[in-house]
Amino acid sequence: METTVAQKRLEEMRDDLDRTIAVLQGERPGPVAGAGYPQDSADAGSMLSEADRTEAILDSARDQRDGVLAALSRIEEDSYGQCVDCGHEIPEGRLDARPDAARRVGCPSKWAKRHR
Ligand SMILES: [Zn+2]
């Protein structure tokens, strides 16, 4: 995949995530997450789980956005497409499926096994 194509796709992903995060933050009840819920209300439980769900989606959207931003900065540094752990080239097919991939498929499991 051409780096310019990858950059365009990553910028679109970043913009999508920005919109998702903005919408979710707008839906979040209360000015401070996890605070200010009515403790004696029958709805408190469902409100809390709803907020937890929103918070979990927000977290994963922020994680994805971090990964996309990291990939964009690798393009700027001319190291895009190389595994951040071993420096080998990430296969084209993986980058096509995940333009924000930072590692080769085998690498995360290899590193995880090392900690057993
Ligand atoms: Zn690697």
PDB file of N, CA, C and O in Angstrom, residues 40-82:
ATOM      1  N   ASP A  40     -30.258   7.175  45.580  1.00  0.00           N
ATOM      2  CA  ASP A  40     -31.480   6.526  46.033  1.00  0.00           C
ATOM      3  C   ASP A  40     -32.485   6.322  44.907  1.00  0.00           C
ATOM      4  O   ASP A  40     -33.577   5.844  45.122  1.00  0.00           O
ATOM      5  N   SER A  41     -32.105   6.659  43.695  1.00  0.00           N
ATOM      6  CA  SER A  41     -33.037   6.518  42.595  1.00  0.00           C
ATOM      7  C   SER A  41     -33.073   5.083  42.080  1.00  0.00           C
ATOM      8  O   SER A  41     -32.062   4.388  42.054  1.00  0.00           O
ATOM      9  N   ALA A  42     -34.254   4.641  41.672  1.00  0.00           N
ATOM     10  CA  ALA A  42     -34.393   3.307  41.112  1.00  0.00           C
ATOM     11  C   ALA A  42     -33.641   3.212  39.784  1.00  0.00           C
ATOM     12  O   ALA A  42     -33.263   2.132  39.355  1.00  0.00           O
ATOM     13  N   ASP A  43     -33.438   4.373  39.146  1.00  0.00           N
ATOM     14  CA  ASP A  43     -32.759   4.386  37.852  1.00  0.00           C
ATOM     15  C   ASP A  43     -31.243   4.438  37.984  1.00  0.00           C
ATOM     16  O   ASP A  43     -30.527   4.355  36.989  1.00  0.00           O
ATOM     17  N   ALA A  44     -30.759   4.599  39.211  1.00  0.00           N
ATOM     18  CA  ALA A  44     -29.324   4.817  39.392  1.00  0.00           C
ATOM     19  C   ALA A  44     -28.507   3.675  38.795  1.00  0.00           C
ATOM     20  O   ALA A  44     -27.494   3.899  38.150  1.00  0.00           O
ATOM     21  N   GLY A  45     -28.990   2.439  39.022  1.00  0.00           N
ATOM     22  CA  GLY A  45     -28.255   1.286  38.522  1.00  0.00           C
ATOM     23  C   GLY A  45     -28.140   1.267  37.021  1.00  0.00           C
ATOM     24  O   GLY A  45     -27.054   1.109  36.470  1.00  0.00           O
ATOM     25  N   SER A  46     -29.270   1.481  36.334  1.00  0.00           N
ATOM     26  CA  SER A  46     -29.232   1.432  34.882  1.00  0.00           C
ATOM     27  C   SER A  46     -28.481   2.634  34.309  1.00  0.00           C
ATOM     28  O   SER A  46     -27.794   2.510  33.306  1.00  0.00           O
ATOM     29  N   MET A  47     -28.599   3.788  34.963  1.00  0.00           N
ATOM     30  CA  MET A  47     -27.846   4.958  34.509  1.00  0.00           C
ATOM     31  C   MET A  47     -26.350   4.704  34.597  1.00  0.00           C
ATOM     32  O   MET A  47     -25.589   5.070  33.721  1.00  0.00           O
ATOM     33  N   LEU A  48     -25.960   4.058  35.712  1.00  0.00           N
ATOM     34  CA  LEU A  48     -24.551   3.808  35.942  1.00  0.00           C
ATOM     35  C   LEU A  48     -24.006   2.847  34.894  1.00  0.00           C
ATOM     36  O   LEU A  48     -22.945   3.063  34.335  1.00  0.00           O
ATOM     37  N   SER A  49     -24.779   1.762  34.609  1.00  0.00           N
ATOM     38  CA  SER A  49     -24.266   0.792  33.644  1.00  0.00           C
ATOM     39  C   SER A  49     -24.217   1.404  32.249  1.00  0.00           C
ATOM     40  O   SER A  49     -23.312   1.136  31.475  1.00  0.00           O
ATOM     41  N   GLU A  50     -25.200   2.272  31.959  1.00  0.00           N
ATOM     42  CA  GLU A  50     -25.186   2.986  30.681  1.00  0.00           C
ATOM     43  C   GLU A  50     -23.935   3.858  30.576  1.00  0.00           C
ATOM     44  O   GLU A  50     -23.253   3.874  29.562  1.00  0.00           O
ATOM     45  N   ALA A  51     -23.633   4.559  31.684  1.00  0.00           N
ATOM     46  CA  ALA A  51     -22.452   5.426  31.694  1.00  0.00           C
ATOM     47  C   ALA A  51     -21.178   4.594  31.575  1.00  0.00           C
ATOM     48  O   ALA A  51     -20.231   4.990  30.891  1.00  0.00           O
ATOM     49  N   ASP A  52     -21.177   3.429  32.243  1.00  0.00           N
ATOM     50  CA  ASP A  52     -20.013   2.539  32.156  1.00  0.00           C
ATOM     51  C   ASP A  52     -19.780   2.074  30.720  1.00  0.00           C
ATOM     52  O   ASP A  52     -18.658   2.011  30.244  1.00  0.00           O
ATOM     53  N   ARG A  53     -20.894   1.752  30.051  1.00  0.00           N
ATOM     54  CA  ARG A  53     -20.800   1.301  28.664  1.00  0.00           C
ATOM     55  C   ARG A  53     -20.224   2.411  27.794  1.00  0.00           C
ATOM     56  O   ARG A  53     -19.310   2.193  27.011  1.00  0.00           O
ATOM     57  N   THR A  54     -20.788   3.615  27.957  1.00  0.00           N
ATOM     58  CA  THR A  54     -20.303   4.756  27.186  1.00  0.00           C
ATOM     59  C   THR A  54     -18.824   4.987  27.457  1.00  0.00           C
ATOM     60  O   THR A  54     -18.041   5.223  26.543  1.00  0.00           O
ATOM     61  N   GLU A  55     -18.463   4.869  28.746  1.00  0.00           N
ATOM     62  CA  GLU A  55     -17.076   5.086  29.154  1.00  0.00           C
ATOM     63  C   GLU A  55     -16.150   4.041  28.509  1.00  0.00           C
ATOM     64  O   GLU A  55     -15.056   4.357  28.062  1.00  0.00           O
ATOM     65  N   ALA A  56     -16.629   2.784  28.453  1.00  0.00           N
ATOM     66  CA  ALA A  56     -15.823   1.706  27.855  1.00  0.00           C
ATOM     67  C   ALA A  56     -15.624   1.939  26.359  1.00  0.00           C
ATOM     68  O   ALA A  56     -14.529   1.738  25.825  1.00  0.00           O
ATOM     69  N   ILE A  57     -16.698   2.389  25.678  1.00  0.00           N
ATOM     70  CA  ILE A  57     -16.587   2.671  24.245  1.00  0.00           C
ATOM     71  C   ILE A  57     -15.646   3.862  24.024  1.00  0.00           C
ATOM     72  O   ILE A  57     -14.820   3.858  23.118  1.00  0.00           O
ATOM     73  N   LEU A  58     -15.779   4.874  24.908  1.00  0.00           N
ATOM     74  CA  LEU A  58     -14.886   6.043  24.830  1.00  0.00           C
ATOM     75  C   LEU A  58     -13.429   5.620  24.975  1.00  0.00           C
ATOM     76  O   LEU A  58     -12.569   6.074  24.227  1.00  0.00           O
ATOM     77  N   ASP A  59     -13.163   4.756  25.976  1.00  0.00           N
ATOM     78  CA  ASP A  59     -11.796   4.284  26.209  1.00  0.00           C
ATOM     79  C   ASP A  59     -11.238   3.608  24.972  1.00  0.00           C
ATOM     80  O   ASP A  59     -10.110   3.867  24.571  1.00  0.00           O
ATOM     81  N   SER A  60     -12.055   2.716  24.369  1.00  0.00           N
ATOM     82  CA  SER A  60     -11.530   1.975  23.227  1.00  0.00           C
ATOM     83  C   SER A  60     -11.375   2.896  22.022  1.00  0.00           C
ATOM     84  O   SER A  60     -10.439   2.750  21.243  1.00  0.00           O
ATOM     85  N   ALA A  61     -12.272   3.884  21.876  1.00  0.00           N
ATOM     86  CA  ALA A  61     -12.132   4.855  20.784  1.00  0.00           C
ATOM     87  C   ALA A  61     -10.862   5.682  20.964  1.00  0.00           C
ATOM     88  O   ALA A  61     -10.149   5.968  20.002  1.00  0.00           O
ATOM     89  N   ARG A  62     -10.570   6.047  22.233  1.00  0.00           N
ATOM     90  CA  ARG A  62      -9.343   6.824  22.501  1.00  0.00           C
ATOM     91  C   ARG A  62      -8.099   5.981  22.233  1.00  0.00           C
ATOM     92  O   ARG A  62      -7.104   6.487  21.691  1.00  0.00           O
ATOM     93  N   ASP A  63      -8.154   4.688  22.601  1.00  0.00           N
ATOM     94  CA  ASP A  63      -7.032   3.780  22.325  1.00  0.00           C
ATOM     95  C   ASP A  63      -6.781   3.673  20.830  1.00  0.00           C
ATOM     96  O   ASP A  63      -5.643   3.750  20.368  1.00  0.00           O
ATOM     97  N   GLN A  64      -7.890   3.468  20.086  1.00  0.00           N
ATOM     98  CA  GLN A  64      -7.762   3.369  18.628  1.00  0.00           C
ATOM     99  C   GLN A  64      -7.181   4.641  18.052  1.00  0.00           C
ATOM    100  O   GLN A  64      -6.325   4.612  17.169  1.00  0.00           O
ATOM    101  N   ARG A  65      -7.656   5.794  18.587  1.00  0.00           N
ATOM    102  CA  ARG A  65      -7.189   7.088  18.087  1.00  0.00           C
ATOM    103  C   ARG A  65      -5.688   7.235  18.357  1.00  0.00           C
ATOM    104  O   ARG A  65      -4.947   7.727  17.499  1.00  0.00           O
ATOM    105  N   ASP A  66      -5.236   6.794  19.550  1.00  0.00           N
ATOM    106  CA  ASP A  66      -3.810   6.828  19.865  1.00  0.00           C
ATOM    107  C   ASP A  66      -3.008   6.017  18.846  1.00  0.00           C
ATOM    108  O   ASP A  66      -1.951   6.446  18.384  1.00  0.00           O
ATOM    109  N   GLY A  67      -3.537   4.819  18.522  1.00  0.00           N
ATOM    110  CA  GLY A  67      -2.853   3.961  17.560  1.00  0.00           C
ATOM    111  C   GLY A  67      -2.784   4.601  16.184  1.00  0.00           C
ATOM    112  O   GLY A  67      -1.766   4.509  15.502  1.00  0.00           O
ATOM    113  N   VAL A  68      -3.885   5.256  15.787  1.00  0.00           N
ATOM    114  CA  VAL A  68      -3.934   5.921  14.481  1.00  0.00           C
ATOM    115  C   VAL A  68      -2.953   7.093  14.457  1.00  0.00           C
ATOM    116  O   VAL A  68      -2.197   7.271  13.491  1.00  0.00           O
ATOM    117  N   LEU A  69      -2.925   7.879  15.549  1.00  0.00           N
ATOM    118  CA  LEU A  69      -2.001   9.022  15.611  1.00  0.00           C
ATOM    119  C   LEU A  69      -0.556   8.545  15.578  1.00  0.00           C
ATOM    120  O   LEU A  69       0.304   9.166  14.945  1.00  0.00           O
ATOM    121  N   ALA A  70      -0.270   7.416  16.274  1.00  0.00           N
ATOM    122  CA  ALA A  70       1.091   6.865  16.281  1.00  0.00           C
ATOM    123  C   ALA A  70       1.488   6.434  14.873  1.00  0.00           C
ATOM    124  O   ALA A  70       2.629   6.656  14.449  1.00  0.00           O
ATOM    125  N   ALA A  71       0.540   5.821  14.142  1.00  0.00           N
ATOM    126  CA  ALA A  71       0.824   5.396  12.770  1.00  0.00           C
ATOM    127  C   ALA A  71       1.093   6.610  11.878  1.00  0.00           C
ATOM    128  O   ALA A  71       2.002   6.589  11.039  1.00  0.00           O
ATOM    129  N   LEU A  72       0.306   7.686  12.074  1.00  0.00           N
ATOM    130  CA  LEU A  72       0.513   8.910  11.282  1.00  0.00           C
ATOM    131  C   LEU A  72       1.891   9.508  11.565  1.00  0.00           C
ATOM    132  O   LEU A  72       2.565   9.991  10.649  1.00  0.00           O
ATOM    133  N   SER A  73       2.341   9.452  12.822  1.00  0.00           N
ATOM    134  CA  SER A  73       3.658  10.017  13.120  1.00  0.00           C
ATOM    135  C   SER A  73       4.767   9.110  12.581  1.00  0.00           C
ATOM    136  O   SER A  73       5.844   9.592  12.232  1.00  0.00           O
ATOM    137  N   ARG A  74       4.480   7.772  12.478  1.00  0.00           N
ATOM    138  CA  ARG A  74       5.467   6.893  11.842  1.00  0.00           C
ATOM    139  C   ARG A  74       5.606   7.222  10.354  1.00  0.00           C
ATOM    140  O   ARG A  74       6.698   7.113   9.803  1.00  0.00           O
ATOM    141  N   ILE A  75       4.500   7.637   9.718  1.00  0.00           N
ATOM    142  CA  ILE A  75       4.588   8.067   8.318  1.00  0.00           C
ATOM    143  C   ILE A  75       5.490   9.294   8.217  1.00  0.00           C
ATOM    144  O   ILE A  75       6.366   9.369   7.357  1.00  0.00           O
ATOM    145  N   GLU A  76       5.305  10.248   9.144  1.00  0.00           N
ATOM    146  CA  GLU A  76       6.134  11.458   9.130  1.00  0.00           C
ATOM    147  C   GLU A  76       7.605  11.122   9.352  1.00  0.00           C
ATOM    148  O   GLU A  76       8.493  11.745   8.773  1.00  0.00           O
ATOM    149  N   GLU A  77       7.865  10.116  10.197  1.00  0.00           N
ATOM    150  CA  GLU A  77       9.247   9.742  10.503  1.00  0.00           C
ATOM    151  C   GLU A  77       9.805   8.744   9.495  1.00  0.00           C
ATOM    152  O   GLU A  77      10.931   8.276   9.636  1.00  0.00           O
ATOM    153  N   ASP A  78       8.977   8.395   8.508  1.00  0.00           N
ATOM    154  CA  ASP A  78       9.404   7.485   7.450  1.00  0.00           C
ATOM    155  C   ASP A  78       9.688   6.079   7.966  1.00  0.00           C
ATOM    156  O   ASP A  78      10.509   5.355   7.416  1.00  0.00           O
ATOM    157  N   SER A  79       9.020   5.681   9.060  1.00  0.00           N
ATOM    158  CA  SER A  79       9.207   4.320   9.557  1.00  0.00           C
ATOM    159  C   SER A  79       7.897   3.536   9.470  1.00  0.00           C
ATOM    160  O   SER A  79       7.763   2.469  10.063  1.00  0.00           O
ATOM    161  N   TYR A  80       6.927   4.097   8.709  1.00  0.00           N
ATOM    162  CA  TYR A  80       5.635   3.428   8.593  1.00  0.00           C
ATOM    163  C   TYR A  80       5.780   2.092   7.877  1.00  0.00           C
ATOM    164  O   TYR A  80       6.527   1.984   6.904  1.00  0.00           O
ATOM    165  N   GLY A  81       5.051   1.072   8.386  1.00  0.00           N
ATOM    166  CA  GLY A  81       5.091  -0.243   7.745  1.00  0.00           C
ATOM    167  C   GLY A  81       6.147  -1.147   8.347  1.00  0.00           C
ATOM    168  O   GLY A  81       6.272  -2.296   7.958  1.00  0.00           O
ATOM    169  N   GLN A  82       6.917  -0.627   9.324  1.00  0.00           N
ATOM    170  CA  GLN A  82       7.901  -1.457  10.008  1.00  0.00           C
ATOM    171  C   GLN A  82       7.389  -1.789  11.404  1.00  0.00           C
ATOM    172  O   GLN A  82       6.825  -0.932  12.085  1.00  0.00           O
TER     173      GLN A  82
END
